[in-house]
Amino acid sequence: MDDINKQVLTEKTIRLLQNNQYTFDVELESTKTEIKNWVEKFFNVKVKAMNSLRSTKKKRNRRIRIKKSVVDYKRMIITLQPGYSIPLFLNE
C-alpha cells in the first residue's frame, strides 16, 4: 500500500470509470509490475492493461532564461478485466 498515494477523482477519471479504468497517483520509483501485483492481490481483481505517465513542472530561471523540468508525480491508469471493480476511495 505504500506505493499508491491516492486515487485520482477528476472529471476525466470519472469518465474513465465507465471503461473500467481506474487512476492512481503512485510513488515515482514504483514499477508497473509492482503496482499490478499489488492491485491484483489487495483488491482481488484481474488487471487487463496499465498505462503510466510522469507529470512535470517547468521551472524557469529569469536571469539566464533556462527552463528545467522537474518530475512532480507519477500516475497510473489501470484497466480491469470485465466484471471486476475497485471501490472508490475518499480523498482527504
PDB file of N, CA and C in Angstrom:
ATOM      1  N   MET A   1       0.822  -1.202   0.000  1.00  0.00           N
ATOM      2  CA  MET A   1       0.000   0.000   0.000  1.00  0.00           C
ATOM      3  C   MET A   1       0.858   1.254   0.000  1.00  0.00           C
ATOM      4  N   ASP A   2       2.138   1.145   0.321  1.00  0.00           N
ATOM      5  CA  ASP A   2       2.989   2.323   0.395  1.00  0.00           C
ATOM      6  C   ASP A   2       3.246   2.932  -0.978  1.00  0.00           C
ATOM      7  N   ASP A   3       3.176   2.141  -2.041  1.00  0.00           N
ATOM      8  CA  ASP A   3       3.470   2.654  -3.371  1.00  0.00           C
ATOM      9  C   ASP A   3       2.342   3.511  -3.937  1.00  0.00           C
ATOM     10  N   ILE A   4       1.104   3.240  -3.539  1.00  0.00           N
ATOM     11  CA  ILE A   4      -0.034   4.009  -4.043  1.00  0.00           C
ATOM     12  C   ILE A   4      -0.334   5.140  -3.068  1.00  0.00           C
ATOM     13  N   ASN A   5      -0.296   6.378  -3.572  1.00  0.00           N
ATOM     14  CA  ASN A   5      -0.555   7.534  -2.720  1.00  0.00           C
ATOM     15  C   ASN A   5      -2.040   7.806  -2.564  1.00  0.00           C
ATOM     16  N   LYS A   6      -2.746   7.918  -3.707  1.00  0.00           N
ATOM     17  CA  LYS A   6      -4.179   8.206  -3.634  1.00  0.00           C
ATOM     18  C   LYS A   6      -4.844   7.863  -4.959  1.00  0.00           C
ATOM     19  N   GLN A   7      -6.149   7.700  -4.913  1.00  0.00           N
ATOM     20  CA  GLN A   7      -6.936   7.507  -6.121  1.00  0.00           C
ATOM     21  C   GLN A   7      -7.331   8.888  -6.632  1.00  0.00           C
ATOM     22  N   VAL A   8      -7.216   9.098  -7.933  1.00  0.00           N
ATOM     23  CA  VAL A   8      -7.485  10.406  -8.525  1.00  0.00           C
ATOM     24  C   VAL A   8      -8.932  10.453  -8.996  1.00  0.00           C
ATOM     25  N   LEU A   9      -9.661  11.461  -8.540  1.00  0.00           N
ATOM     26  CA  LEU A   9     -11.050  11.641  -8.947  1.00  0.00           C
ATOM     27  C   LEU A   9     -11.206  13.036  -9.546  1.00  0.00           C
ATOM     28  N   THR A  10     -11.185  13.098 -10.870  1.00  0.00           N
ATOM     29  CA  THR A  10     -11.433  14.328 -11.610  1.00  0.00           C
ATOM     30  C   THR A  10     -12.537  14.032 -12.621  1.00  0.00           C
ATOM     31  N   GLU A  11     -12.935  15.017 -13.386  1.00  0.00           N
ATOM     32  CA  GLU A  11     -13.977  14.790 -14.391  1.00  0.00           C
ATOM     33  C   GLU A  11     -13.539  13.729 -15.397  1.00  0.00           C
ATOM     34  N   LYS A  12     -12.299  13.811 -15.836  1.00  0.00           N
ATOM     35  CA  LYS A  12     -11.808  12.853 -16.823  1.00  0.00           C
ATOM     36  C   LYS A  12     -11.718  11.448 -16.233  1.00  0.00           C
ATOM     37  N   THR A  13     -11.198  11.314 -15.016  1.00  0.00           N
ATOM     38  CA  THR A  13     -11.057   9.976 -14.441  1.00  0.00           C
ATOM     39  C   THR A  13     -12.418   9.361 -14.114  1.00  0.00           C
ATOM     40  N   ILE A  14     -13.398  10.191 -13.805  1.00  0.00           N
ATOM     41  CA  ILE A  14     -14.747   9.663 -13.570  1.00  0.00           C
ATOM     42  C   ILE A  14     -15.336   9.131 -14.876  1.00  0.00           C
ATOM     43  N   ARG A  15     -15.040   9.806 -16.006  1.00  0.00           N
ATOM     44  CA  ARG A  15     -15.464   9.274 -17.302  1.00  0.00           C
ATOM     45  C   ARG A  15     -14.761   7.961 -17.619  1.00  0.00           C
ATOM     46  N   LEU A  16     -13.504   7.830 -17.217  1.00  0.00           N
ATOM     47  CA  LEU A  16     -12.758   6.590 -17.462  1.00  0.00           C
ATOM     48  C   LEU A  16     -13.336   5.407 -16.684  1.00  0.00           C
ATOM     49  N   LEU A  17     -14.028   5.683 -15.572  1.00  0.00           N
ATOM     50  CA  LEU A  17     -14.639   4.602 -14.790  1.00  0.00           C
ATOM     51  C   LEU A  17     -15.661   3.826 -15.611  1.00  0.00           C
ATOM     52  N   GLN A  18     -16.286   4.480 -16.592  1.00  0.00           N
ATOM     53  CA  GLN A  18     -17.244   3.794 -17.455  1.00  0.00           C
ATOM     54  C   GLN A  18     -16.560   2.716 -18.292  1.00  0.00           C
ATOM     55  N   ASN A  19     -15.268   2.897 -18.576  1.00  0.00           N
ATOM     56  CA  ASN A  19     -14.500   1.907 -19.345  1.00  0.00           C
ATOM     57  C   ASN A  19     -13.736   0.956 -18.436  1.00  0.00           C
ATOM     58  N   ASN A  20     -14.086   0.945 -17.145  1.00  0.00           N
ATOM     59  CA  ASN A  20     -13.445   0.073 -16.166  1.00  0.00           C
ATOM     60  C   ASN A  20     -11.968   0.434 -16.006  1.00  0.00           C
ATOM     61  N   GLN A  21     -11.653   1.735 -16.051  1.00  0.00           N
ATOM     62  CA  GLN A  21     -10.288   2.229 -15.877  1.00  0.00           C
ATOM     63  C   GLN A  21     -10.222   3.074 -14.604  1.00  0.00           C
ATOM     64  N   TYR A  22      -9.218   2.802 -13.774  1.00  0.00           N
ATOM     65  CA  TYR A  22      -9.044   3.483 -12.501  1.00  0.00           C
ATOM     66  C   TYR A  22      -7.702   4.194 -12.502  1.00  0.00           C
ATOM     67  N   THR A  23      -7.645   5.378 -11.895  1.00  0.00           N
ATOM     68  CA  THR A  23      -6.443   6.200 -11.917  1.00  0.00           C
ATOM     69  C   THR A  23      -5.922   6.399 -10.501  1.00  0.00           C
ATOM     70  N   PHE A  24      -4.607   6.177 -10.334  1.00  0.00           N
ATOM     71  CA  PHE A  24      -3.954   6.316  -9.035  1.00  0.00           C
ATOM     72  C   PHE A  24      -2.682   7.140  -9.182  1.00  0.00           C
ATOM     73  N   ASP A  25      -2.372   7.961  -8.168  1.00  0.00           N
ATOM     74  CA  ASP A  25      -1.055   8.581  -8.053  1.00  0.00           C
ATOM     75  C   ASP A  25      -0.189   7.611  -7.267  1.00  0.00           C
ATOM     76  N   VAL A  26       0.999   7.330  -7.779  1.00  0.00           N
ATOM     77  CA  VAL A  26       1.891   6.360  -7.141  1.00  0.00           C
ATOM     78  C   VAL A  26       3.260   6.995  -6.914  1.00  0.00           C
ATOM     79  N   GLU A  27       4.097   6.300  -6.164  1.00  0.00           N
ATOM     80  CA  GLU A  27       5.460   6.763  -5.918  1.00  0.00           C
ATOM     81  C   GLU A  27       6.252   6.770  -7.217  1.00  0.00           C
ATOM     82  N   LEU A  28       7.196   7.689  -7.332  1.00  0.00           N
ATOM     83  CA  LEU A  28       7.984   7.825  -8.555  1.00  0.00           C
ATOM     84  C   LEU A  28       8.820   6.582  -8.853  1.00  0.00           C
ATOM     85  N   GLU A  29       9.254   5.864  -7.831  1.00  0.00           N
ATOM     86  CA  GLU A  29      10.117   4.697  -8.020  1.00  0.00           C
ATOM     87  C   GLU A  29       9.346   3.422  -8.326  1.00  0.00           C
ATOM     88  N   SER A  30       8.032   3.452  -8.241  1.00  0.00           N
ATOM     89  CA  SER A  30       7.215   2.252  -8.447  1.00  0.00           C
ATOM     90  C   SER A  30       7.224   1.840  -9.914  1.00  0.00           C
ATOM     91  N   THR A  31       7.192   0.521 -10.135  1.00  0.00           N
ATOM     92  CA  THR A  31       7.126   0.000 -11.494  1.00  0.00           C
ATOM     93  C   THR A  31       5.721  -0.514 -11.775  1.00  0.00           C
ATOM     94  N   LYS A  32       5.431  -0.712 -13.061  1.00  0.00           N
ATOM     95  CA  LYS A  32       4.115  -1.231 -13.448  1.00  0.00           C
ATOM     96  C   LYS A  32       3.883  -2.613 -12.850  1.00  0.00           C
ATOM     97  N   THR A  33       4.904  -3.448 -12.851  1.00  0.00           N
ATOM     98  CA  THR A  33       4.769  -4.812 -12.332  1.00  0.00           C
ATOM     99  C   THR A  33       4.443  -4.802 -10.848  1.00  0.00           C
ATOM    100  N   GLU A  34       5.130  -3.963 -10.076  1.00  0.00           N
ATOM    101  CA  GLU A  34       4.856  -3.877  -8.642  1.00  0.00           C
ATOM    102  C   GLU A  34       3.418  -3.433  -8.380  1.00  0.00           C
ATOM    103  N   ILE A  35       2.982  -2.397  -9.072  1.00  0.00           N
ATOM    104  CA  ILE A  35       1.627  -1.876  -8.869  1.00  0.00           C
ATOM    105  C   ILE A  35       0.588  -2.897  -9.311  1.00  0.00           C
ATOM    106  N   LYS A  36       0.825  -3.563 -10.442  1.00  0.00           N
ATOM    107  CA  LYS A  36      -0.121  -4.567 -10.934  1.00  0.00           C
ATOM    108  C   LYS A  36      -0.272  -5.698  -9.924  1.00  0.00           C
ATOM    109  N   ASN A  37       0.836  -6.231  -9.430  1.00  0.00           N
ATOM    110  CA  ASN A  37       0.771  -7.323  -8.453  1.00  0.00           C
ATOM    111  C   ASN A  37       0.066  -6.882  -7.182  1.00  0.00           C
ATOM    112  N   TRP A  38       0.349  -5.671  -6.722  1.00  0.00           N
ATOM    113  CA  TRP A  38      -0.275  -5.196  -5.502  1.00  0.00           C
ATOM    114  C   TRP A  38      -1.778  -5.019  -5.681  1.00  0.00           C
ATOM    115  N   VAL A  39      -2.204  -4.412  -6.798  1.00  0.00           N
ATOM    116  CA  VAL A  39      -3.636  -4.177  -7.044  1.00  0.00           C
ATOM    117  C   VAL A  39      -4.374  -5.510  -7.163  1.00  0.00           C
ATOM    118  N   GLU A  40      -3.802  -6.471  -7.879  1.00  0.00           N
ATOM    119  CA  GLU A  40      -4.462  -7.775  -8.034  1.00  0.00           C
ATOM    120  C   GLU A  40      -4.608  -8.491  -6.699  1.00  0.00           C
ATOM    121  N   LYS A  41      -3.601  -8.427  -5.829  1.00  0.00           N
ATOM    122  CA  LYS A  41      -3.681  -9.108  -4.531  1.00  0.00           C
ATOM    123  C   LYS A  41      -4.597  -8.376  -3.562  1.00  0.00           C
ATOM    124  N   PHE A  42      -4.470  -7.059  -3.472  1.00  0.00           N
ATOM    125  CA  PHE A  42      -5.216  -6.310  -2.473  1.00  0.00           C
ATOM    126  C   PHE A  42      -6.700  -6.221  -2.801  1.00  0.00           C
ATOM    127  N   PHE A  43      -7.060  -5.955  -4.060  1.00  0.00           N
ATOM    128  CA  PHE A  43      -8.457  -5.788  -4.447  1.00  0.00           C
ATOM    129  C   PHE A  43      -9.082  -7.055  -5.008  1.00  0.00           C
ATOM    130  N   ASN A  44      -8.287  -8.118  -5.197  1.00  0.00           N
ATOM    131  CA  ASN A  44      -8.777  -9.391  -5.730  1.00  0.00           C
ATOM    132  C   ASN A  44      -9.438  -9.183  -7.095  1.00  0.00           C
ATOM    133  N   VAL A  45      -8.700  -8.557  -8.018  1.00  0.00           N
ATOM    134  CA  VAL A  45      -9.171  -8.270  -9.368  1.00  0.00           C
ATOM    135  C   VAL A  45      -8.130  -8.753 -10.367  1.00  0.00           C
ATOM    136  N   LYS A  46      -8.484  -8.745 -11.644  1.00  0.00           N
ATOM    137  CA  LYS A  46      -7.561  -9.083 -12.725  1.00  0.00           C
ATOM    138  C   LYS A  46      -7.312  -7.825 -13.557  1.00  0.00           C
ATOM    139  N   VAL A  47      -6.044  -7.477 -13.717  1.00  0.00           N
ATOM    140  CA  VAL A  47      -5.663  -6.284 -14.477  1.00  0.00           C
ATOM    141  C   VAL A  47      -5.494  -6.664 -15.941  1.00  0.00           C
ATOM    142  N   LYS A  48      -6.144  -5.903 -16.812  1.00  0.00           N
ATOM    143  CA  LYS A  48      -6.054  -6.142 -18.250  1.00  0.00           C
ATOM    144  C   LYS A  48      -4.889  -5.356 -18.856  1.00  0.00           C
ATOM    145  N   ALA A  49      -4.753  -4.078 -18.486  1.00  0.00           N
ATOM    146  CA  ALA A  49      -3.694  -3.231 -19.039  1.00  0.00           C
ATOM    147  C   ALA A  49      -3.370  -2.122 -18.050  1.00  0.00           C
ATOM    148  N   MET A  50      -2.172  -1.546 -18.220  1.00  0.00           N
ATOM    149  CA  MET A  50      -1.745  -0.437 -17.372  1.00  0.00           C
ATOM    150  C   MET A  50      -1.018   0.590 -18.224  1.00  0.00           C
ATOM    151  N   ASN A  51      -1.309   1.850 -17.973  1.00  0.00           N
ATOM    152  CA  ASN A  51      -0.597   2.954 -18.608  1.00  0.00           C
ATOM    153  C   ASN A  51      -0.060   3.851 -17.501  1.00  0.00           C
ATOM    154  N   SER A  52       1.110   4.422 -17.730  1.00  0.00           N
ATOM    155  CA  SER A  52       1.668   5.319 -16.724  1.00  0.00           C
ATOM    156  C   SER A  52       2.115   6.612 -17.384  1.00  0.00           C
ATOM    157  N   LEU A  53       2.104   7.674 -16.596  1.00  0.00           N
ATOM    158  CA  LEU A  53       2.606   8.946 -17.074  1.00  0.00           C
ATOM    159  C   LEU A  53       3.274   9.665 -15.918  1.00  0.00           C
ATOM    160  N   ARG A  54       4.282  10.440 -16.260  1.00  0.00           N
ATOM    161  CA  ARG A  54       5.017  11.214 -15.272  1.00  0.00           C
ATOM    162  C   ARG A  54       4.789  12.682 -15.593  1.00  0.00           C
ATOM    163  N   SER A  55       4.136  13.374 -14.698  1.00  0.00           N
ATOM    164  CA  SER A  55       3.837  14.779 -14.904  1.00  0.00           C
ATOM    165  C   SER A  55       5.026  15.624 -14.462  1.00  0.00           C
ATOM    166  N   THR A  56       5.288  16.683 -15.201  1.00  0.00           N
ATOM    167  CA  THR A  56       6.421  17.546 -14.875  1.00  0.00           C
ATOM    168  C   THR A  56       5.974  18.965 -14.616  1.00  0.00           C
ATOM    169  N   LYS A  57       6.730  19.627 -13.774  1.00  0.00           N
ATOM    170  CA  LYS A  57       6.581  21.056 -13.568  1.00  0.00           C
ATOM    171  C   LYS A  57       7.756  21.717 -14.271  1.00  0.00           C
ATOM    172  N   LYS A  58       7.525  22.849 -14.872  1.00  0.00           N
ATOM    173  CA  LYS A  58       8.609  23.565 -15.531  1.00  0.00           C
ATOM    174  C   LYS A  58       9.037  24.735 -14.652  1.00  0.00           C
ATOM    175  N   LYS A  59      10.325  24.791 -14.384  1.00  0.00           N
ATOM    176  CA  LYS A  59      10.879  25.900 -13.624  1.00  0.00           C
ATOM    177  C   LYS A  59      11.742  26.734 -14.553  1.00  0.00           C
ATOM    178  N   ARG A  60      11.697  28.030 -14.338  1.00  0.00           N
ATOM    179  CA  ARG A  60      12.450  28.913 -15.216  1.00  0.00           C
ATOM    180  C   ARG A  60      13.287  29.869 -14.368  1.00  0.00           C
ATOM    181  N   ASN A  61      14.525  29.999 -14.743  1.00  0.00           N
ATOM    182  CA  ASN A  61      15.402  30.970 -14.113  1.00  0.00           C
ATOM    183  C   ASN A  61      15.318  32.249 -14.931  1.00  0.00           C
ATOM    184  N   ARG A  62      14.877  33.340 -14.349  1.00  0.00           N
ATOM    185  CA  ARG A  62      14.621  34.570 -15.105  1.00  0.00           C
ATOM    186  C   ARG A  62      15.901  35.219 -15.624  1.00  0.00           C
ATOM    187  N   ARG A  63      16.978  35.113 -14.889  1.00  0.00           N
ATOM    188  CA  ARG A  63      18.209  35.772 -15.309  1.00  0.00           C
ATOM    189  C   ARG A  63      18.830  35.081 -16.517  1.00  0.00           C
ATOM    190  N   ILE A  64      18.883  33.782 -16.481  1.00  0.00           N
ATOM    191  CA  ILE A  64      19.545  33.044 -17.558  1.00  0.00           C
ATOM    192  C   ILE A  64      18.530  32.542 -18.581  1.00  0.00           C
ATOM    193  N   ARG A  65      17.273  32.535 -18.223  1.00  0.00           N
ATOM    194  CA  ARG A  65      16.177  32.055 -19.076  1.00  0.00           C
ATOM    195  C   ARG A  65      16.353  30.589 -19.475  1.00  0.00           C
ATOM    196  N   ILE A  66      16.623  29.780 -18.487  1.00  0.00           N
ATOM    197  CA  ILE A  66      16.746  28.340 -18.705  1.00  0.00           C
ATOM    198  C   ILE A  66      15.524  27.676 -18.090  1.00  0.00           C
ATOM    199  N   LYS A  67      14.918  26.788 -18.850  1.00  0.00           N
ATOM    200  CA  LYS A  67      13.775  26.040 -18.341  1.00  0.00           C
ATOM    201  C   LYS A  67      14.250  24.669 -17.907  1.00  0.00           C
ATOM    202  N   LYS A  68      13.819  24.266 -16.739  1.00  0.00           N
ATOM    203  CA  LYS A  68      14.150  22.943 -16.216  1.00  0.00           C
ATOM    204  C   LYS A  68      12.858  22.195 -15.958  1.00  0.00           C
ATOM    205  N   SER A  69      12.860  20.923 -16.244  1.00  0.00           N
ATOM    206  CA  SER A  69      11.701  20.091 -15.964  1.00  0.00           C
ATOM    207  C   SER A  69      11.964  19.273 -14.712  1.00  0.00           C
ATOM    208  N   VAL A  70      11.024  19.300 -13.808  1.00  0.00           N
ATOM    209  CA  VAL A  70      11.123  18.549 -12.572  1.00  0.00           C
ATOM    210  C   VAL A  70       9.925  17.618 -12.499  1.00  0.00           C
ATOM    211  N   VAL A  71      10.162  16.330 -12.286  1.00  0.00           N
ATOM    212  CA  VAL A  71       9.065  15.370 -12.203  1.00  0.00           C
ATOM    213  C   VAL A  71       8.324  15.586 -10.893  1.00  0.00           C
ATOM    214  N   ASP A  72       7.033  15.787 -10.994  1.00  0.00           N
ATOM    215  CA  ASP A  72       6.204  16.085  -9.834  1.00  0.00           C
ATOM    216  C   ASP A  72       5.579  14.824  -9.254  1.00  0.00           C
ATOM    217  N   TYR A  73       4.974  13.985 -10.104  1.00  0.00           N
ATOM    218  CA  TYR A  73       4.329  12.769  -9.629  1.00  0.00           C
ATOM    219  C   TYR A  73       4.200  11.778 -10.773  1.00  0.00           C
ATOM    220  N   LYS A  74       3.857  10.554 -10.425  1.00  0.00           N
ATOM    221  CA  LYS A  74       3.635   9.501 -11.408  1.00  0.00           C
ATOM    222  C   LYS A  74       2.197   9.035 -11.251  1.00  0.00           C
ATOM    223  N   ARG A  75       1.502   8.891 -12.360  1.00  0.00           N
ATOM    224  CA  ARG A  75       0.099   8.496 -12.353  1.00  0.00           C
ATOM    225  C   ARG A  75      -0.073   7.220 -13.160  1.00  0.00           C
ATOM    226  N   MET A  76      -0.837   6.270 -12.631  1.00  0.00           N
ATOM    227  CA  MET A  76      -1.108   5.007 -13.309  1.00  0.00           C
ATOM    228  C   MET A  76      -2.590   4.920 -13.639  1.00  0.00           C
ATOM    229  N   ILE A  77      -2.885   4.526 -14.877  1.00  0.00           N
ATOM    230  CA  ILE A  77      -4.260   4.261 -15.302  1.00  0.00           C
ATOM    231  C   ILE A  77      -4.357   2.755 -15.481  1.00  0.00           C
ATOM    232  N   ILE A  78      -5.189   2.128 -14.661  1.00  0.00           N
ATOM    233  CA  ILE A  78      -5.294   0.674 -14.619  1.00  0.00           C
ATOM    234  C   ILE A  78      -6.623   0.258 -15.229  1.00  0.00           C
ATOM    235  N   THR A  79      -6.573  -0.594 -16.262  1.00  0.00           N
ATOM    236  CA  THR A  79      -7.769  -1.133 -16.891  1.00  0.00           C
ATOM    237  C   THR A  79      -7.979  -2.543 -16.362  1.00  0.00           C
ATOM    238  N   LEU A  80      -9.191  -2.812 -15.864  1.00  0.00           N
ATOM    239  CA  LEU A  80      -9.508  -4.125 -15.303  1.00  0.00           C
ATOM    240  C   LEU A  80     -10.241  -4.989 -16.318  1.00  0.00           C
ATOM    241  N   GLN A  81     -10.170  -6.291 -16.112  1.00  0.00           N
ATOM    242  CA  GLN A  81     -10.933  -7.232 -16.920  1.00  0.00           C
ATOM    243  C   GLN A  81     -12.429  -6.977 -16.684  1.00  0.00           C
ATOM    244  N   PRO A  82     -13.275  -7.277 -17.668  1.00  0.00           N
ATOM    245  CA  PRO A  82     -14.725  -7.097 -17.472  1.00  0.00           C
ATOM    246  C   PRO A  82     -15.226  -7.915 -16.275  1.00  0.00           C
ATOM    247  N   GLY A  83     -16.128  -7.317 -15.508  1.00  0.00           N
ATOM    248  CA  GLY A  83     -16.710  -7.993 -14.358  1.00  0.00           C
ATOM    249  C   GLY A  83     -16.024  -7.674 -13.040  1.00  0.00           C
ATOM    250  N   TYR A  84     -14.912  -6.972 -13.062  1.00  0.00           N
ATOM    251  CA  TYR A  84     -14.192  -6.603 -11.849  1.00  0.00           C
ATOM    252  C   TYR A  84     -14.337  -5.104 -11.604  1.00  0.00           C
ATOM    253  N   SER A  85     -14.221  -4.700 -10.327  1.00  0.00           N
ATOM    254  CA  SER A  85     -14.272  -3.289  -9.998  1.00  0.00           C
ATOM    255  C   SER A  85     -13.491  -3.038  -8.717  1.00  0.00           C
ATOM    256  N   ILE A  86     -13.119  -1.785  -8.518  1.00  0.00           N
ATOM    257  CA  ILE A  86     -12.404  -1.341  -7.319  1.00  0.00           C
ATOM    258  C   ILE A  86     -13.284  -0.309  -6.637  1.00  0.00           C
ATOM    259  N   PRO A  87     -13.459  -0.397  -5.317  1.00  0.00           N
ATOM    260  CA  PRO A  87     -14.265   0.623  -4.631  1.00  0.00           C
ATOM    261  C   PRO A  87     -13.558   1.972  -4.665  1.00  0.00           C
ATOM    262  N   LEU A  88     -14.325   3.049  -4.702  1.00  0.00           N
ATOM    263  CA  LEU A  88     -13.770   4.387  -4.733  1.00  0.00           C
ATOM    264  C   LEU A  88     -13.278   4.781  -3.345  1.00  0.00           C
ATOM    265  N   PHE A  89     -12.128   5.484  -3.299  1.00  0.00           N
ATOM    266  CA  PHE A  89     -11.573   5.991  -2.053  1.00  0.00           C
ATOM    267  C   PHE A  89     -12.097   7.395  -1.831  1.00  0.00           C
ATOM    268  N   LEU A  90     -12.136   7.804  -0.595  1.00  0.00           N
ATOM    269  CA  LEU A  90     -12.456   9.188  -0.264  1.00  0.00           C
ATOM    270  C   LEU A  90     -11.151   9.895   0.014  1.00  0.00           C
ATOM    271  N   ASN A  91     -10.805  10.884  -0.809  1.00  0.00           N
ATOM    272  CA  ASN A  91      -9.558  11.624  -0.621  1.00  0.00           C
ATOM    273  C   ASN A  91      -9.774  12.721   0.405  1.00  0.00           C
ATOM    274  N   GLU A  92      -8.853  12.797   1.345  1.00  0.00           N
ATOM    275  CA  GLU A  92      -8.959  13.830   2.385  1.00  0.00           C
ATOM    276  C   GLU A  92      -7.736  14.699   2.352  1.00  0.00           C
TER     277      GLU A  92
END
